[in-house]
Short mmCIF file of C-alpha atoms in Angstrom, two decimals:
data_model
loop_
_atom_site.label_atom_id
_atom_site.label_comp_id
_atom_site.label_asym_id
_atom_site.label_seq_id
_atom_site.Cartn_x
_atom_site.Cartn_y
_atom_site.Cartn_z
CA MET A 1 -0.36 0.06 -0.15
CA PRO A 2 1.22 3.33 -0.78
CA LEU A 3 2.76 6.03 2.04
CA ARG A 4 0.81 9.14 2.31
CA ASP A 5 2.38 11.73 3.12
CA THR A 6 1.72 13.38 6.42
CA PRO A 7 2.32 16.39 8.56
CA HIS A 8 4.69 14.62 10.78
CA ASP A 9 7.49 13.44 9.02
CA LYS A 10 10.35 14.58 9.95
CA LEU A 11 11.68 17.13 7.51
CA PRO A 12 14.28 18.32 8.84
CA HIS A 13 16.27 15.81 9.85
CA ARG A 14 14.92 13.96 6.27
CA LEU A 15 16.81 16.99 4.34
CA THR A 16 20.00 16.74 5.95
CA GLN A 17 20.45 12.62 6.02
CA ILE A 18 19.66 13.31 1.62
CA LEU A 19 22.17 16.20 1.79
CA ASP A 20 25.10 14.73 3.97
CA ARG A 21 25.16 11.35 1.83
CA LEU A 22 25.14 13.55 -1.45
CA HIS A 23 28.10 15.31 -0.25
CA GLN A 24 29.46 11.96 0.51
CA GLY A 25 29.79 11.01 -3.36
CA GLU A 26 26.88 8.77 -3.14
CA THR A 27 23.76 7.89 -5.73
CA LEU A 28 20.44 8.14 -3.80
CA ASP A 29 17.14 5.94 -5.11
CA PRO A 30 14.35 7.45 -4.78
CA ARG A 31 12.77 4.20 -3.35
CA ALA A 32 15.17 3.29 -1.08
CA LEU A 33 15.47 6.98 0.08
CA ALA A 34 10.99 6.96 0.71
CA GLU A 35 11.16 3.33 2.16
CA GLU A 36 13.28 4.60 5.33
CA PHE A 37 12.44 7.74 5.88
CA HIS A 38 8.46 6.34 5.94
CA VAL A 39 7.62 9.22 3.46
CA SER A 40 6.32 8.48 0.00
CA LEU A 41 8.03 8.04 -3.51
CA ARG A 42 6.93 11.91 -4.67
CA THR A 43 7.54 13.53 -1.54
CA VAL A 44 11.59 12.30 -2.50
CA GLN A 45 11.15 13.28 -6.16
CA ARG A 46 10.57 16.41 -4.49
CA ASP A 47 13.10 16.69 -2.08
CA LEU A 48 15.73 15.88 -4.86
CA ILE A 49 14.38 18.32 -7.95
CA GLU A 50 12.37 20.67 -5.45
CA ARG A 51 14.49 21.15 -3.04
CA PHE A 52 17.84 20.59 -3.36
CA ALA A 53 17.74 22.10 -7.09
CA PHE A 54 20.03 24.12 -6.16
CA LEU A 55 22.81 21.71 -6.29
CA GLY A 56 22.37 20.88 -9.69
CA LEU A 57 22.15 16.70 -9.52
CA GLU A 58 22.34 14.46 -11.50
CA ARG A 59 20.26 11.54 -12.94
CA VAL A 60 21.83 8.78 -13.44
CA GLU A 61 20.81 4.79 -13.69
CA GLY A 62 19.30 4.32 -10.90
CA GLY A 63 18.99 7.03 -9.30
CA TYR A 64 20.74 11.22 -8.32
CA ARG A 65 23.65 12.10 -7.58
CA LEU A 66 25.83 14.90 -6.92
CA GLU A 67 28.65 16.40 -9.83
CA PRO A 68 32.02 14.97 -8.81
CA SER A 69 33.34 18.71 -9.32
CA ARG A 70 30.90 19.48 -6.41
CA LEU A 71 31.90 16.75 -3.46
CA GLY A 72 34.13 17.98 -0.74
CA PRO A 73 33.87 17.97 2.42
CA LEU A 74 30.54 19.40 4.51
CA GLY A 75 30.97 21.55 6.57
CA SER A 76 28.02 23.92 8.84
CA THR A 77 28.11 27.06 6.85
CA ASP A 78 26.68 24.09 4.24
CA LEU A 79 24.46 23.33 6.42
CA GLU A 80 22.93 26.55 7.86
CA ARG A 81 23.10 27.58 3.97
CA PHE A 82 20.18 25.21 3.04
CA ALA A 83 18.66 26.08 6.54
CA CYS A 84 18.14 29.50 5.10
CA LEU A 85 16.67 28.50 1.81
CA ALA A 86 14.18 26.20 3.37
CA GLY A 87 13.27 28.17 5.80
CA ILE A 88 13.89 26.36 8.67
CA GLN A 89 16.92 28.55 10.90
CA GLY A 90 14.14 29.43 12.94
CA LEU A 91 12.74 25.82 13.84
CA TYR A 92 15.86 24.55 16.50
CA PRO A 93 16.76 26.48 18.97
CA ALA A 94 20.56 27.96 17.47
CA LEU A 95 22.24 26.16 14.30
CA THR A 96 25.49 25.77 15.65
CA SER A 97 27.68 23.20 14.18
CA GLY A 98 27.52 20.84 17.20
CA PHE A 99 23.97 20.86 17.25
CA LEU A 100 23.84 20.49 13.49
CA ARG A 101 26.02 17.32 13.89
CA GLU A 102 23.47 15.75 16.48
CA LEU A 103 20.84 16.42 13.77
CA LEU A 104 22.82 13.80 11.40
CA ASP A 105 23.49 11.35 14.20
CA SER A 106 19.89 8.89 13.11
CA ARG A 107 19.87 8.10 17.37
CA ILE A 108 18.53 11.80 17.84
CA ALA A 109 15.68 11.59 15.68
CA SER A 110 13.67 9.88 18.59
CA ALA A 111 14.02 12.48 20.56
CA LEU A 112 12.62 15.07 17.63
CA LEU A 113 9.40 15.74 16.01
CA VAL A 114 8.44 18.57 13.89
CA LYS A 115 4.91 18.94 12.34
CA GLY A 116 5.05 20.92 9.74
CA PRO A 117 2.63 22.47 6.89
CA ASN A 118 1.32 20.27 4.14
CA TYR A 119 3.90 20.82 1.20
CA GLU A 120 1.44 20.57 -2.19
CA ALA A 121 2.53 17.92 -4.87
CA LEU A 122 3.60 19.31 -7.80
CA ASP A 123 3.37 16.85 -11.18
CA THR A 124 6.45 16.35 -14.03
CA ALA A 125 5.10 18.79 -15.95
CA HIS A 126 4.72 22.50 -12.57
CA THR A 127 8.41 21.07 -11.98
CA ARG A 128 9.48 21.24 -15.19
CA THR A 129 7.41 25.09 -15.57
CA PHE A 130 9.39 25.47 -11.81
CA ARG A 131 12.76 25.03 -12.91
CA GLN A 132 12.39 26.87 -16.39
CA LEU A 133 11.13 30.14 -14.11
CA GLU A 134 14.17 29.31 -11.35
CA GLN A 135 16.01 30.48 -14.49
CA HIS A 136 13.98 33.10 -16.13
CA ILE A 137 14.47 34.83 -12.60
CA LEU A 138 18.19 33.93 -12.77
CA ARG A 139 18.62 35.72 -15.76
CA GLY A 140 16.54 38.32 -14.56
CA GLU A 141 14.31 37.66 -17.74
CA ARG A 142 10.88 39.08 -18.37
CA ILE A 143 8.10 36.42 -19.13
CA GLY A 144 4.18 35.86 -20.08
CA PHE A 145 1.92 33.35 -19.54
CA ARG A 146 -1.80 32.21 -18.72
CA TYR A 147 -2.53 32.41 -15.84
CA ARG A 148 -5.93 30.84 -14.25
CA LYS A 149 -8.68 32.73 -12.53
CA ASP A 150 -11.87 31.91 -10.74
CA ASP A 151 -13.62 34.41 -13.41
CA GLY A 152 -11.31 32.39 -16.63
CA GLU A 153 -8.17 32.61 -17.78
CA LYS A 154 -5.82 36.05 -17.72
CA ARG A 155 -2.75 36.67 -20.64
CA TYR A 156 -0.40 38.12 -18.86
CA ALA A 157 2.69 38.76 -21.21
CA ASP A 158 5.49 41.27 -19.68
CA VAL A 159 5.81 40.66 -16.01
CA ALA A 160 9.41 40.95 -13.45
CA PRO A 161 9.62 37.65 -12.11
CA TYR A 162 11.51 38.22 -8.67
CA LYS A 163 11.47 35.42 -6.66
CA LEU A 164 9.80 31.83 -5.66
CA ILE A 165 7.79 32.06 -2.51
CA ASN A 166 6.97 28.91 -0.66
CA HIS A 167 4.19 30.19 1.82
CA SER A 168 2.78 27.96 4.47
CA GLY A 169 3.43 24.76 1.59
CA ILE A 170 1.74 26.79 -1.36
CA TRP A 171 4.57 27.95 -4.16
CA TYR A 172 3.82 31.68 -5.51
CA LEU A 173 5.33 33.73 -7.99
CA ALA A 174 6.60 37.41 -6.54
CA ALA A 175 6.21 38.91 -9.90
CA LEU A 176 6.32 43.26 -10.94
CA ASP A 177 3.13 43.55 -13.38
CA GLY A 178 3.87 47.67 -14.65
CA GLU A 179 4.20 49.10 -11.23
CA ARG A 180 2.59 46.59 -9.26
CA LEU A 181 3.50 43.90 -7.18
CA LYS A 182 1.57 40.41 -7.20
CA ALA A 183 1.66 36.88 -5.86
CA PHE A 184 0.92 34.43 -8.50
CA THR A 185 -0.61 31.01 -7.49
CA PHE A 186 2.12 28.74 -9.02
CA THR A 187 0.38 25.84 -9.85
CA LYS A 188 -2.48 27.95 -12.14
CA LEU A 189 0.57 29.39 -14.49
CA SER A 190 0.59 28.20 -17.68
CA ALA A 191 1.98 28.34 -21.21
CA LEU A 192 4.86 29.73 -19.91
CA LEU A 193 7.68 31.89 -22.43
CA ALA A 194 10.25 34.44 -22.07
CA ASN A 195 9.41 37.37 -24.35
CA GLY A 196 12.70 38.20 -25.28
CA GLN A 197 13.87 40.81 -22.67
CA THR A 198 14.84 41.62 -19.34
CA PHE A 199 15.04 43.85 -16.08
CA THR A 200 16.97 45.22 -13.20
CA ARG A 201 16.08 44.00 -10.40
CA ALA A 202 14.89 46.95 -7.76
CA PRO A 203 16.69 46.74 -4.38
CA ARG A 204 13.17 48.30 -3.09
CA ILE A 205 11.34 45.18 -4.38
CA GLU A 206 13.76 42.39 -3.03
CA GLN A 207 13.72 43.86 0.36
CA LEU A 208 9.82 44.42 0.42
CA LEU A 209 9.52 40.81 0.14
CA GLU A 210 12.69 39.84 2.26
CA ASP A 211 10.48 41.81 5.44
CA GLU A 212 7.04 40.36 4.33
CA ASP A 213 5.64 37.75 6.84
CA SER A 214 2.76 37.41 3.93
CA ILE A 215 1.52 36.65 0.69
CA TRP A 216 -0.30 39.81 0.18
CA LEU A 217 2.10 41.67 -2.00
CA ASN A 218 1.01 45.34 -1.45
CA GLU A 219 3.24 47.94 -0.47
CA LYS A 220 0.87 50.14 0.97
CA LYS A 221 -0.04 48.69 4.72
CA THR A 222 -3.25 49.16 7.04
CA GLU A 223 -2.20 49.91 10.86
CA VAL A 224 -4.49 47.30 12.60
CA VAL A 225 -4.74 47.45 16.34
CA LEU A 226 -6.32 44.26 18.07
CA LYS A 227 -7.28 44.51 21.90
CA VAL A 228 -6.50 40.44 22.78
CA ALA A 229 -8.82 39.42 25.84
CA LYS A 230 -6.45 37.44 28.20
CA ASP A 231 -8.32 33.50 26.96
CA ALA A 232 -6.15 34.54 23.55
CA ALA A 233 -3.24 36.34 24.84
CA GLY A 234 -0.80 33.68 25.17
CA TYR A 235 -1.58 32.55 22.08
CA PHE A 236 -0.55 36.05 20.56
CA ARG A 237 2.94 36.43 22.86
CA ARG A 238 4.13 32.18 21.30
CA ARG A 239 3.93 34.18 17.15
CA LYS A 240 2.95 36.40 15.43
CA LEU A 241 -0.46 35.33 14.08
CA ILE A 242 -1.53 38.36 12.34
CA GLY A 243 1.06 41.17 9.28
CA ALA A 244 4.22 42.76 11.34
CA GLN A 245 2.90 42.15 14.74
CA VAL A 246 4.23 44.24 17.25
CA LEU A 247 3.01 43.92 21.32
CA GLU A 248 2.10 47.45 22.41
CA LYS A 249 0.86 46.97 26.06
CA GLU A 250 0.09 44.91 28.27
CA LEU A 251 -3.02 45.56 29.63
CA GLU A 252 -3.96 44.85 33.91
CA ASP A 253 -6.52 41.46 33.07
CA GLY A 254 -4.18 39.54 31.33
CA GLY A 255 -5.21 40.46 28.29
CA ILE A 256 -3.00 42.97 25.47
CA ILE A 257 -2.75 45.32 22.70
CA VAL A 258 -0.88 44.43 20.01
CA SER A 259 -0.71 45.86 16.42
CA GLY A 260 0.19 44.79 12.41
CA LYS A 261 0.38 46.00 9.26
CA VAL A 262 -2.66 44.73 6.42
CA ALA A 263 -2.84 45.12 2.80
CA HIS A 264 -7.23 44.21 2.79
CA GLN A 265 -9.41 43.71 5.44
CA ASN A 266 -9.64 39.60 4.71
CA GLN A 267 -6.08 39.07 5.48
CA ILE A 268 -7.38 40.07 9.41
CA LEU A 269 -10.99 39.22 9.56
CA PRO A 270 -10.76 35.75 9.09
CA ILE A 271 -8.06 35.60 12.37
CA VAL A 272 -10.34 38.16 14.44
CA ARG A 273 -13.66 35.65 13.67
CA HIS A 274 -11.54 32.62 14.58
CA TRP A 275 -10.84 34.64 17.99
CA ILE A 276 -14.56 35.87 18.74
CA PRO A 277 -15.38 36.35 21.48
CA ASN A 278 -11.14 36.80 22.30
CA VAL A 279 -10.42 39.89 19.73
CA ARG A 280 -11.48 42.98 18.92
CA ILE A 281 -10.48 44.98 16.64
CA ILE A 282 -9.70 48.86 17.77
CA SER A 283 -8.49 50.42 14.44
CA PRO A 284 -9.38 50.97 12.14
CA GLU A 285 -12.69 52.64 13.46
CA GLY A 286 -15.24 50.47 11.56
CA TRP A 287 -13.98 47.35 10.98
CA GLN A 288 -15.01 45.74 13.59
CA GLY A 289 -18.69 47.14 13.35
CA GLU A 290 -18.46 45.53 9.72
CA LEU A 291 -17.17 42.18 10.75
CA GLU A 292 -20.21 42.49 13.45
CA GLU A 293 -22.25 43.04 10.92
CA GLN A 294 -21.26 40.35 8.61
CA LEU A 295 -21.81 37.80 11.26
CA GLN A 296 -25.43 39.22 12.02
CA GLN A 297 -25.92 38.62 8.10
CA TYR A 298 -25.03 35.53 8.91
CA LEU A 299 -26.72 34.25 11.33
CA ASP A 300 -30.26 36.04 10.38
CA ALA A 301 -29.51 34.05 6.64
CA ARG A 302 -29.07 30.53 9.27
CA TRP A 303 -31.94 31.48 11.81
CA GLU A 304 -33.95 32.22 8.22
CA ALA A 305 -33.45 28.20 6.71
CA ILE A 306 -33.89 27.13 9.38
CA THR A 307 -37.44 29.11 10.86
CA ASN A 308 -38.48 28.68 7.04
CA THR A 309 -38.62 24.51 7.14
CA SER A 310 -41.74 23.62 8.79
CA ASN A 311 -44.09 24.43 11.81
CA SER A 312 -42.98 21.71 14.26
CA PRO A 313 -42.60 22.35 17.99
CA CYS A 314 -39.12 24.00 19.26
CA GLN A 315 -38.07 24.60 22.59
CA LYS A 316 -37.08 27.58 24.59
CA TYR A 317 -34.11 27.12 26.83
CA ILE A 318 -33.77 29.43 29.57
CA CYS A 319 -30.74 30.90 32.00
CA ARG A 320 -31.26 30.58 35.54
CA VAL A 321 -28.81 33.34 36.42
CA CYS A 322 -29.15 35.89 33.71
CA ASP A 323 -31.65 37.05 31.00
CA TRP A 324 -30.59 34.37 28.28
CA SER A 325 -33.24 32.94 26.24
CA VAL A 326 -33.17 30.93 22.99
CA ILE A 327 -35.35 28.99 20.92
CA ARG A 328 -34.32 26.34 18.30
CA LYS A 329 -35.87 23.16 16.40
CA PRO A 330 -35.82 19.77 18.15
CA ASN A 331 -34.21 18.37 14.68
CA GLY A 332 -31.98 20.90 13.46
CA PRO A 333 -28.80 23.18 13.32
CA VAL A 334 -27.96 24.63 16.42
CA ILE A 335 -28.27 28.05 17.31
CA LEU A 336 -27.24 28.58 20.69
CA GLY A 337 -25.89 25.41 23.14
CA PRO A 338 -29.17 23.93 24.77
CA GLU A 339 -27.45 23.01 27.45
CA TYR A 340 -25.31 26.04 28.20
CA CYS A 341 -25.89 30.03 28.32
CA GLY A 342 -24.87 31.69 25.75
CA CYS A 343 -23.77 34.24 27.81
CA CYS A 344 -22.56 33.48 31.54
CA ARG A 345 -22.47 29.21 30.26
CA SER A 346 -24.66 29.16 33.86
CA VAL A 347 -26.74 25.46 32.45
CA ALA A 348 -29.44 26.81 30.80
CA VAL A 349 -32.97 24.93 31.43
CA LYS A 350 -36.04 23.62 28.95
CA ILE A 351 -39.44 25.24 29.74
CA LEU A 352 -41.27 25.34 27.21
CA GLU A 353 -42.37 24.13 23.91
CA VAL A 354 -43.23 26.91 21.27
CA ASN A 355 -44.75 27.06 17.86
CA VAL A 356 -42.84 28.95 15.49
CA PRO A 357 -44.19 30.20 12.61
CA LYS A 358 -42.46 29.76 8.69
CA LYS A 359 -41.10 33.04 8.96
CA TRP A 360 -39.84 35.88 11.20
CA SER A 361 -39.40 38.91 9.95
CA THR A 362 -36.90 40.24 13.13
CA LYS A 363 -34.48 37.36 15.46
CA PRO A 364 -37.25 35.30 17.44
CA PRO A 365 -38.42 36.89 21.24
CA ASN A 366 -36.75 35.42 23.96
#
């Protein structure tokens, strides 16, 4: 039975082992590697063809090897360079030479477990396009391509490609379309072709790509300020959950105020929705109101869909402590939990059954 990729794959350990063997002059068989590291053949091929593309591996009968002219002792500098390229330089406490040597010790694998994103699988055609794009970027060649969008295919004839970026397991092409920096989903590209013109790489764009921690490549950013309640503050302290996140203030109740910079509302609203009710938007003024309006429209639409299904009896629950109450259909989706108060979380008691009209013009009465 074929093995499947999982997010529990020990990626850094596998890559350092493969890199070490290549530098020792071994010819590596992808099938043997897949069996040894308990991953799929496609995963190993992606390691050799994409992640180690900068090595220029030779394809020989029986596997892949490093060109003889490039063989040499493997040093910590080589591994540190690869760690930076693979985006795992911050994964371990410190990439010292001693720690790197430990990573190459197979016994250390039993003490480490790395859970990362699921990387998208690129087929042969996409892999070929990927290599072509690399060369166009290195040579500073302007390109054209077709791009698949939700509303149909669009043709781009004159684009300056800057970098291939992997964000959360998905590959993107960062490129200038006229004066606008855009991120194109790589797997939506087709019919790639150099148009015969070249461009000079702008240091300003290079620095922007280096500093950007999202895939929203818009130079015009909006500052966002969030108030984070105590229950969620620890997560925001441990890692950056919004672009350019800065801890602005510690609150007396254990909450925090954080700021960040976003290129579009859709970059921040899904995060705030995820953390309801523990995160609120303080600024820009009006964004919190827009979010609440969207949520209210959703709840109204759901309620209307439920109450239009039938006239079957509904059950009303009321809280013993506060004035909260809710009406829900016996066999329909739960609007709010029937057992606990949606306000103070005390136990809510069913007090009666009511007949609900097929359509209410407003929210149901308490």
